[in-house]
XYZ file of C-alpha atoms in Angstrom:
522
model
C -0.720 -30.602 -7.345
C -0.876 -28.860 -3.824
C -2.763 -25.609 -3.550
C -0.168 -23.503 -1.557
C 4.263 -23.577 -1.267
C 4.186 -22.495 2.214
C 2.041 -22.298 5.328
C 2.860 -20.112 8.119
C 0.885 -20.765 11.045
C 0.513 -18.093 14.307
C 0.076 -18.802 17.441
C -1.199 -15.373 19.071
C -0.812 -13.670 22.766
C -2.641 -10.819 24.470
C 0.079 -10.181 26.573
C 1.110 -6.657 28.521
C 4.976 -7.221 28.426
C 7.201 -8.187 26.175
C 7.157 -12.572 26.568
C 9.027 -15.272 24.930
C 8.524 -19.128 25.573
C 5.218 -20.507 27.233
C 2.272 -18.409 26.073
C 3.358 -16.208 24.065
C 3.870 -15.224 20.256
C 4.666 -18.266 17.689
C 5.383 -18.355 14.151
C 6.176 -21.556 12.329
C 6.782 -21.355 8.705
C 6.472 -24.503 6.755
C 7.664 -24.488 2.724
C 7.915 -26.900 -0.219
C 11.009 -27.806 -1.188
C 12.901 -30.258 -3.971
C 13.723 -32.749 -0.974
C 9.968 -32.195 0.459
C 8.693 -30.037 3.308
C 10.584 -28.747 5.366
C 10.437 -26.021 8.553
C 12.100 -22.613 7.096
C 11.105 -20.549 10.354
C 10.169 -20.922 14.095
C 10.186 -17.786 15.478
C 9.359 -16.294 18.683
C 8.653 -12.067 18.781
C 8.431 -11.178 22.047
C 5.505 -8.543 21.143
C 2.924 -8.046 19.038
C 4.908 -5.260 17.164
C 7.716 -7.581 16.368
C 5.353 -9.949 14.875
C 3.790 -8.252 12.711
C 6.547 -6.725 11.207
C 8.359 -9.861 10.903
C 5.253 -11.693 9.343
C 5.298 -8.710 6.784
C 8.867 -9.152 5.457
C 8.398 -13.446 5.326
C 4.984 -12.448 3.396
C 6.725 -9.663 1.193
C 10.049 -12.074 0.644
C 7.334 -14.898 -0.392
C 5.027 -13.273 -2.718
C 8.329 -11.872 -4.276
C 9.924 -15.787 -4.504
C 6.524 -16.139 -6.388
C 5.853 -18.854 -3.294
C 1.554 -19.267 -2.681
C 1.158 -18.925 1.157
C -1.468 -20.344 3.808
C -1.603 -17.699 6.944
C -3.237 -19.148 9.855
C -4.034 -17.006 13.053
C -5.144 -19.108 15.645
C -7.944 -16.475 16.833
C -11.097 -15.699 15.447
C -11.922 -13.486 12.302
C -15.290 -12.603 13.478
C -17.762 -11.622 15.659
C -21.421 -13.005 16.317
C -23.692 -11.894 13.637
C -25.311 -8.959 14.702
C -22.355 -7.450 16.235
C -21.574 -4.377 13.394
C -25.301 -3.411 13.720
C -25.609 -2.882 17.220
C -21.927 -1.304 16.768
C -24.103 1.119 14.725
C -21.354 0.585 11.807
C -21.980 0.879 8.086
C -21.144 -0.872 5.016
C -19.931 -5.051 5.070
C -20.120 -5.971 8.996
C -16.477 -8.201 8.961
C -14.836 -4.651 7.517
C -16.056 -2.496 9.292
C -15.668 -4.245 12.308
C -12.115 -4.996 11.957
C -11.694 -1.351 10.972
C -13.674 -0.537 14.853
C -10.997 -2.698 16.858
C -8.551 -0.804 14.981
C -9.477 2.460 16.004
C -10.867 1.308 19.406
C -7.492 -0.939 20.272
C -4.276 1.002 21.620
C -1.311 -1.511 21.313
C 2.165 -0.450 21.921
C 5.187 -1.594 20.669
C 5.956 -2.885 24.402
C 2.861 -4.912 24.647
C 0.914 -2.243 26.884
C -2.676 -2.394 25.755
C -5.734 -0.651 26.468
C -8.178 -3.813 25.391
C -10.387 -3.666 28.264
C -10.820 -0.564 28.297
C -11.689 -1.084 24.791
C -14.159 -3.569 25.211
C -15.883 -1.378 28.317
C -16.340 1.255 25.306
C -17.836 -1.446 22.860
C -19.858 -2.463 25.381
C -21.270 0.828 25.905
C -21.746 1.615 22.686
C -23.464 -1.747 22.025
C -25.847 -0.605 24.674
C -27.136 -4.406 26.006
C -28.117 -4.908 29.602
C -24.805 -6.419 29.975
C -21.977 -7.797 28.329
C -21.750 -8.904 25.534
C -17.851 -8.695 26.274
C -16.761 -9.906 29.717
C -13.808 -10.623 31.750
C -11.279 -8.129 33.504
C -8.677 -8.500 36.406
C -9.229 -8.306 39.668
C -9.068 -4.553 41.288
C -10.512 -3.168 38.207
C -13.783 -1.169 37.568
C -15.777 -0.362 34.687
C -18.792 0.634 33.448
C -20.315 -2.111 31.655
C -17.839 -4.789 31.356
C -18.380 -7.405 34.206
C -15.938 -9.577 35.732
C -18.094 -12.606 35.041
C -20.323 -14.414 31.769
C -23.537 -12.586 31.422
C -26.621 -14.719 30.871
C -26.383 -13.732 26.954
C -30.532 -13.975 27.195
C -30.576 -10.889 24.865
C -28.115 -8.472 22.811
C -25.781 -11.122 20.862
C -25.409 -14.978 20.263
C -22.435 -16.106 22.811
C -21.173 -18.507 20.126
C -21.003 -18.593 16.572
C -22.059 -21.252 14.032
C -19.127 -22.972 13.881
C -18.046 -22.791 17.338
C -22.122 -24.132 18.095
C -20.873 -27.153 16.277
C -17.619 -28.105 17.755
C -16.016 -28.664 21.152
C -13.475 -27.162 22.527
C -13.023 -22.857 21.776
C -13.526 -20.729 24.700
C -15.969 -17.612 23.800
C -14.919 -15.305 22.140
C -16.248 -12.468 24.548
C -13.767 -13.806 27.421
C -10.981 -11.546 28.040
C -9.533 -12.712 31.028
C -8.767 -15.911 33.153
C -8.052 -19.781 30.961
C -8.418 -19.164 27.314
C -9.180 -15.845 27.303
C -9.919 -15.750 23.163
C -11.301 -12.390 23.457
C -7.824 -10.408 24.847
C -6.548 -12.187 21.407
C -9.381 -11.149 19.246
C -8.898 -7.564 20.150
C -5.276 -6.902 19.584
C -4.845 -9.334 16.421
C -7.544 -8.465 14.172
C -5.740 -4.564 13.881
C -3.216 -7.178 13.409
C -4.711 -8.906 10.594
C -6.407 -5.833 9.346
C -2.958 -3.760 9.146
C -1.147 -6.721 7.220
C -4.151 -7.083 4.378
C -3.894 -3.580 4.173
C 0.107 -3.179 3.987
C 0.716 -1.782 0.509
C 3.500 -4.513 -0.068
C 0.595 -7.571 0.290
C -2.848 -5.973 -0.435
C -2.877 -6.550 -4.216
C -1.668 -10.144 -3.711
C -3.801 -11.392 0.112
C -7.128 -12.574 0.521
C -9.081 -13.183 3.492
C -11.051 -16.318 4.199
C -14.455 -16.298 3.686
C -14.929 -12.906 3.851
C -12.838 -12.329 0.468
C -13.110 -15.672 -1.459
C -16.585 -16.832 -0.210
C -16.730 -20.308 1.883
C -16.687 -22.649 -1.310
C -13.916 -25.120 -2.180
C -10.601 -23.620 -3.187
C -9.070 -23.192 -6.564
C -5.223 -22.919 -7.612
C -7.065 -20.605 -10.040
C -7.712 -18.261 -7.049
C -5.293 -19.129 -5.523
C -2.682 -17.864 -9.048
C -4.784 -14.663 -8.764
C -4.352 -14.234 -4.957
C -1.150 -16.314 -3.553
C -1.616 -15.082 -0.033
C -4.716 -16.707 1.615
C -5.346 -15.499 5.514
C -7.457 -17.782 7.190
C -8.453 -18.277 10.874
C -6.910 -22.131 12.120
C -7.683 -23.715 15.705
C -4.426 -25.372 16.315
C -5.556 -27.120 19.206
C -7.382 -29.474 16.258
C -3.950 -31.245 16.221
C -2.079 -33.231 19.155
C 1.569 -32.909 18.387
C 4.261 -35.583 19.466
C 7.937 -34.445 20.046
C 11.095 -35.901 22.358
C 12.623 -32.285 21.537
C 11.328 -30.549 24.594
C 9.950 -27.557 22.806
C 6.772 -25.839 24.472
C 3.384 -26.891 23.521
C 2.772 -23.293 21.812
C 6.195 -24.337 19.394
C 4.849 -27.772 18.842
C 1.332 -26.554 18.107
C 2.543 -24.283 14.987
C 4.443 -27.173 13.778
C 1.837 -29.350 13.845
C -0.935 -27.554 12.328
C 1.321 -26.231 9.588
C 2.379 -30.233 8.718
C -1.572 -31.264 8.769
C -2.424 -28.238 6.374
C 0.448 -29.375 3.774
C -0.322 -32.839 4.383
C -4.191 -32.044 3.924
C -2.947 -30.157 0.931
C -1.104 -33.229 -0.260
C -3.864 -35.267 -0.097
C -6.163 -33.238 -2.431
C -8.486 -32.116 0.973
C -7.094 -28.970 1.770
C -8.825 -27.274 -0.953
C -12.417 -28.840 0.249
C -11.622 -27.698 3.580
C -12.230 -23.893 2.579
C -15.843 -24.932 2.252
C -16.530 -25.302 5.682
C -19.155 -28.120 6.736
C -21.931 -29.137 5.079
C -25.305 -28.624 5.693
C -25.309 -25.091 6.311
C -28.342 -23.018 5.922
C -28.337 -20.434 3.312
C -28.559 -18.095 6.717
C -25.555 -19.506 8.266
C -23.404 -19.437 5.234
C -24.808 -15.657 5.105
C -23.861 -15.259 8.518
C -20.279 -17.000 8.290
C -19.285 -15.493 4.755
C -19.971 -11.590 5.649
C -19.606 -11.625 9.502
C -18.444 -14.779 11.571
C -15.812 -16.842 9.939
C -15.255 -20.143 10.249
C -12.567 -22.021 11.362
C -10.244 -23.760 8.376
C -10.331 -27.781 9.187
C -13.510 -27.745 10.515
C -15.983 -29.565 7.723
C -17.997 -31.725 10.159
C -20.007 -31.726 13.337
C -18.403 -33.081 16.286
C -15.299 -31.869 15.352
C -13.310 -31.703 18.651
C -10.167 -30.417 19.862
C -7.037 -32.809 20.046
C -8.529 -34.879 17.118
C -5.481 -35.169 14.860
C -2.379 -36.753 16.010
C 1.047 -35.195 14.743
C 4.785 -36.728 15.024
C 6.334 -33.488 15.022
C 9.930 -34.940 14.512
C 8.736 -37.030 11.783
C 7.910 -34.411 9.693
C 10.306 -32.097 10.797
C 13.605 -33.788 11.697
C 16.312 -32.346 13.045
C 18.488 -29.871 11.177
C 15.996 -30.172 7.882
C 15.662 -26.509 7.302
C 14.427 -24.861 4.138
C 16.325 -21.352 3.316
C 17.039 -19.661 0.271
C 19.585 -21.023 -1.726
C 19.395 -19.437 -5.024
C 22.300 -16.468 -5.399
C 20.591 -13.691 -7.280
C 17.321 -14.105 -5.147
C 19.296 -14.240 -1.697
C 20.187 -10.742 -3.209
C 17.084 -9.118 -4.355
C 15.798 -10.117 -0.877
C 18.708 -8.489 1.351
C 18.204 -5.313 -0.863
C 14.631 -5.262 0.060
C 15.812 -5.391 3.810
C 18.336 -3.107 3.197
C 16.190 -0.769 1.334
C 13.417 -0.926 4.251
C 15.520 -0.166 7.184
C 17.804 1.810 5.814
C 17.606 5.538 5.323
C 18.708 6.375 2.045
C 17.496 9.591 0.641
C 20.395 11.683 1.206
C 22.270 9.383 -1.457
C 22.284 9.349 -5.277
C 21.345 6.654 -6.942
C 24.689 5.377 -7.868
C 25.408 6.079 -4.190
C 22.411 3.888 -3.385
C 23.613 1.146 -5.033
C 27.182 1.376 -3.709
C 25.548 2.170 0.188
C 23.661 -1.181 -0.735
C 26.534 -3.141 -1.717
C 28.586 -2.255 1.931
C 25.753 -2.350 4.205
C 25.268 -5.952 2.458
C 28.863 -6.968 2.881
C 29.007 -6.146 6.414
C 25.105 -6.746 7.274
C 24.930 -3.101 9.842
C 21.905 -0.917 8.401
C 23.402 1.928 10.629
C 26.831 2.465 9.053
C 25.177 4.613 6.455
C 25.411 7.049 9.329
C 28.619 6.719 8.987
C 29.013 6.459 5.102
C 31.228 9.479 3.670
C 31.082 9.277 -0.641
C 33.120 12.592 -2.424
C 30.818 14.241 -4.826
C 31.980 13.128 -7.858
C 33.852 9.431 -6.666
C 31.475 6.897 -8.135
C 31.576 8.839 -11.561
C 35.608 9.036 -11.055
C 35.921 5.641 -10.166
C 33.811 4.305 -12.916
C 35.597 6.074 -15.740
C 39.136 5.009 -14.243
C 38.212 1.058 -14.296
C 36.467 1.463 -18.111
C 40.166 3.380 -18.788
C 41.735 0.182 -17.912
C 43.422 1.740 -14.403
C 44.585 -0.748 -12.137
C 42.904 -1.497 -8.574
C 45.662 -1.456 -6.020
C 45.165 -3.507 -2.877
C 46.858 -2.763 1.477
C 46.712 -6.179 1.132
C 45.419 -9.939 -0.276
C 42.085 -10.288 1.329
C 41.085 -7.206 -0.610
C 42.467 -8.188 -3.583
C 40.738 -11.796 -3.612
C 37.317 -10.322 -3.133
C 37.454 -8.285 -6.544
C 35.250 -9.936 -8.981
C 37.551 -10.354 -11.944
C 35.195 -11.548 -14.731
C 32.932 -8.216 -14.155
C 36.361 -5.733 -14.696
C 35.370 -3.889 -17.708
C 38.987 -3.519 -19.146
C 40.881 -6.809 -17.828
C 42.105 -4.192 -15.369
C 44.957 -5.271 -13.505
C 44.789 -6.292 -9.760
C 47.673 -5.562 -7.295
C 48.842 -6.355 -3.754
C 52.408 -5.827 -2.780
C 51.902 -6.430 0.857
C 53.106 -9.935 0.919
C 55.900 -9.408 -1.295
C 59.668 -9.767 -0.216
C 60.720 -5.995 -1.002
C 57.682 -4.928 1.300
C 59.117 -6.927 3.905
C 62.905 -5.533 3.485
C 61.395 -1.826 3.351
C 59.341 -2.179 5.827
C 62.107 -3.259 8.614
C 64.796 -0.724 6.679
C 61.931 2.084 7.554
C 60.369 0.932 10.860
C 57.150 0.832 9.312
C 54.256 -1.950 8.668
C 54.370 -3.779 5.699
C 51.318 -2.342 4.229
C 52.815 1.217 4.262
C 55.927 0.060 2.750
C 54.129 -1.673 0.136
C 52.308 1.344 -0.909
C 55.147 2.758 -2.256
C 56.086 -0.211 -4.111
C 53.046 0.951 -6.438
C 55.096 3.678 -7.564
C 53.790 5.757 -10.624
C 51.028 3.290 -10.536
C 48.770 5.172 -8.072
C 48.298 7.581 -10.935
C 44.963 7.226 -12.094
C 44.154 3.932 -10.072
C 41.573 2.897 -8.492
C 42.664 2.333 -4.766
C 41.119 0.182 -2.090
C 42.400 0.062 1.751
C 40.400 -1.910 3.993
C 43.146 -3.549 6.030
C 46.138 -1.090 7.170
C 45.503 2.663 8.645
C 49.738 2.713 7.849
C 48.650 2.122 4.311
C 45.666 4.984 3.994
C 48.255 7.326 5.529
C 51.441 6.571 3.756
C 48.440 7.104 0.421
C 47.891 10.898 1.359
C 51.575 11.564 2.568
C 52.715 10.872 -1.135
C 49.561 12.959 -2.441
C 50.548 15.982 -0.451
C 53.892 15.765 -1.333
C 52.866 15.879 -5.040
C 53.479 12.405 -6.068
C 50.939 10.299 -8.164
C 47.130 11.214 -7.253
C 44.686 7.892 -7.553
C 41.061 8.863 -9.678
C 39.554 7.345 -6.220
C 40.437 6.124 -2.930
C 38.103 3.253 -0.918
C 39.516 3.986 2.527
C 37.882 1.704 4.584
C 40.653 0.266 7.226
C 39.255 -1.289 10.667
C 40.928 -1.385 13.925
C 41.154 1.020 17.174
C 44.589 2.323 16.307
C 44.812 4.822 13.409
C 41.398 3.684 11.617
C 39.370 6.613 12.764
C 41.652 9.054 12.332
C 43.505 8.146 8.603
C 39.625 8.159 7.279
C 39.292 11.823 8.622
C 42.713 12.865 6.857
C 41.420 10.919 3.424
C 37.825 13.382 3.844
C 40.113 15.852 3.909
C 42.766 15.606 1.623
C 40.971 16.972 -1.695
C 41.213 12.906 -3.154
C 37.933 11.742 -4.624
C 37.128 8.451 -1.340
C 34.790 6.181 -0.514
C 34.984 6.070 3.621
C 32.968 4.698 6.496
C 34.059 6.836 9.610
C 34.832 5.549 12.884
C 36.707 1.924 13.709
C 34.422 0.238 11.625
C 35.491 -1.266 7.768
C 37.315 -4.223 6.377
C 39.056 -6.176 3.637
C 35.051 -7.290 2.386
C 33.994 -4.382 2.898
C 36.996 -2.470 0.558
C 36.334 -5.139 -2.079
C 32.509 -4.664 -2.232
C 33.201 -0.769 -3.267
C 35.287 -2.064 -5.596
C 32.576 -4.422 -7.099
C 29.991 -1.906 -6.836
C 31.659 0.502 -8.977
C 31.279 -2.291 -11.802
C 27.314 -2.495 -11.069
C 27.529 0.784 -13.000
C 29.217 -0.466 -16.387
């Protein structure tokens, strides 16, 4: 049985602006499914920002599917041993030095970075000769980080064990010019760091070898722990595609399809024991400070070694997605739930904000979200009562979910009726407004959704004010340019218990969701 469901693979960028395509950011997300594996994501965030808060909701929406996940970054985890010491930092070198970058790396949510100056201050602070970090563009001056390789006769090893025992990874010192590993290390390890530390994922991720020790892996651990972050080399693999996608696309793919096939195969779990022969020093050395790269078990090991049919094992069109109703749910309201602003809302409010926002999929039209004080509670009481729900017109109607009505409760829509159409052209008025008074003593008590006709919402209040029958509640949603607006102002205002989203905004879904929310309740 394979160790892991999914394996999203990241392809990094150092970047100063905002970039898409060619060297830049690249997610690939690869999952298990009934008709095999298939590619559920391949994503390109323009920055840094974007990425990481994208590769915290597919972690969060995994763990919560119950899905074990491989994370591969394609930079590394570590430093040469040594490096926390002469950073004068305390405690387990890996941790403490990822929790240096953090507070020495400035990355903002445009891409604009401050990593050379950052490495000019751990350079100082390291105190060598020179170096050990190198590399900055031209017209620049610092104090002690050079434009070229130092000698690296003193201070700090220039490579670490495993990268002294494979071809192929520039240094991981370099921050500028081909391969410049370094301008990665620096702004994704805070990366990294800020993701195992994201209260959604820190009781559930691990970190490779640092947290599970560089031994063979176990689906015992692995039950314990489903997310495993692990540092990958995707240059290991050679990907083959006629699709025309950049190298940096292909790459994700293809390292994603050799872990799962790896995984198929029974290896993948060996693999997170590095290489043999290891001193007990260099397992030391790779376990609390250097890494190791994941795929790498012998020496030799150079890049381009694996050969991948990209199309093979992702064809065309073979996408895996959530297709499983009540868990397509419980994810959206976690979306919802994160970007939304909700506090000003009740909790039956909550649920009924939920139920819109998800209808309509706009975050921001809580802004616009009016609910009376007492209309849920009103509403509610009128459905278990056995009052009608009266309908502008069919759309709403049809979107009522009939098998959750507490009391049978009848539905109506008069709209398409004949006697709507005779009133309407007797009165010179839409068909919706005449219909409304086809409800006739009806209204009384009903529950009353409008998320069609402005004419409708109107013609509602006109008989209200005049004293006629008075619904328990009011869903006046109605979209359009003309009249929309303004008959949801009039229904804030009229004294009627509502449910309203001001502005143009609204709908016959989104009139028929209120509805259904009001039943979440009973």
């Amino acid at each position: 049985m394979p160790l892991f469901d999914a394996y999203l693979m990241v392809d990094w960028s150092s970047e100063t602006k905002p970039k898409t395509g060619k060297d830049s950011i690249w997610l690939a997300l690869a999952e298990r499914t009934p008709a095999g594996l298939r590619l559920h994501a391949l994503e390109n965030p323009a920055t840094r920002a974007a990425a990481r808060e994208r590769l915290a909701d597919m972690l969060e929406g995994l763990v919560r599917r119950k899905r074990r996940v491989l994370v591969g970054f394609d930079f590394p985890f570590g430093y040469s041993s040594g490096t926390a010491a002469a950073l004068g930092l305390k405690g387990v070198p890996w941790r403490a030095t990822w929790s240096a970058l953090s507070q020495a790396v400035e990355d903002c949510a445009d891409n604009a970075n401050n990593r050379f100056e950052a490495a000019d201050g751990l350079n100082q602070r390291m105190g060598f000769p020179e170096g050990p970090f190198w590399g900055h563009p031209v017209g620049r001056n610092y104090k002690k980080l050079a434009m070229t390789r130092p000698a690296y006769d003193d201070g700090l090893d220039e490579k670490r064990v495993c990268e002294s025992v494979i071809s192929g990874p520039q240094s991981i010192w370099k921050l500028a010019g081909v391969g410049s590993v370094g301008g990665q290390v620096l702004t994704g390890l805070p990366v990294v760091h800020a993701l195992r530390r994201d209260t959604r994922l820190k009781d559930h991720a691990r970190v490779w070898p640092f947290e599970t020790g560089l031994k063979t892996m176990t689906s015992g651990a692995i039950k314990q722990h489903p997310v495993v972050l692990a540092e990958i080399y995707p240059s290991l693999v050679s990907p083959r595609s006629e699709s025309g996608q950049v190298k940096d696309a292909l790459q994700v793919q293809a390292i994603a399809a050799f872990m799962a096939g790896a995984d198929d195969n029974g290896k993948l779990g060996r693999m997170f024991g590095g290489m043999k022969g290891l001193s007990p020093d260099q397992k030391r050395r790779v376990e609390r400070e250097e890494a190791w790269i994941l795929g790498v078990t012998e020496r030799g090991t150079r890049a381009g070694k694996i050969d991948v049919d990209v199309d093979a094992v992702f064809p065309g069109g073979e996408l895996a997605y959530l297709n499983d109703g009540p868990a397509i749910y419980a994810e959206s309201r976690r979306l919802i739930e994160r970007e939304t602003d909700l506090s000003r809302f009740t909790a039956d409010e909550c649920a009924l904000a939920v139920r819109l926002i998800h209808t309509c999929g706009m975050t921001d039209i809580v802004d616009d979200l009016e609910v009376s004080k007492n209309a849920v509670a009103k509403g509610r009481s009128a459905l278990v009562a056995g009052a009608p729900i009266l309908c502008d017109v069919e759309m709403v109607a049809k979107g009522i979910i009939k098998r959750r009505l507490p009391a049978s409760n009848t539905i109506v829509a008069k709209v398409a009726s004949k006697a709507a159409a005779t009133r309407a052209a007797r009165h010179h008025t839409t068909r919706s407004s005449a219909a409304v008074d086809l409800w006739g003593d009806a209204m009384e008590g009903a529950v009353v959704a409008v998320g069609n006709a402005p004419t409708a919402l109107f013609r509602i209040l006109e008989i209200v004010a005049a004293g006629g029958p008075r619904p328990a509640l009011v869903i006046g949603v109605p979209v359009g340019f003309v009249g929309a607006a303004e008959s949801k102002r009039a229904l804030s205002k009229s004294g009627i218990d509502f449910v309203t989203v001001h502005g143009r905004r609204g709908g016959s879904a989104m009139a028929a969701a209120g509805v259904n929310a009001l039943m979440g309740g009973i």
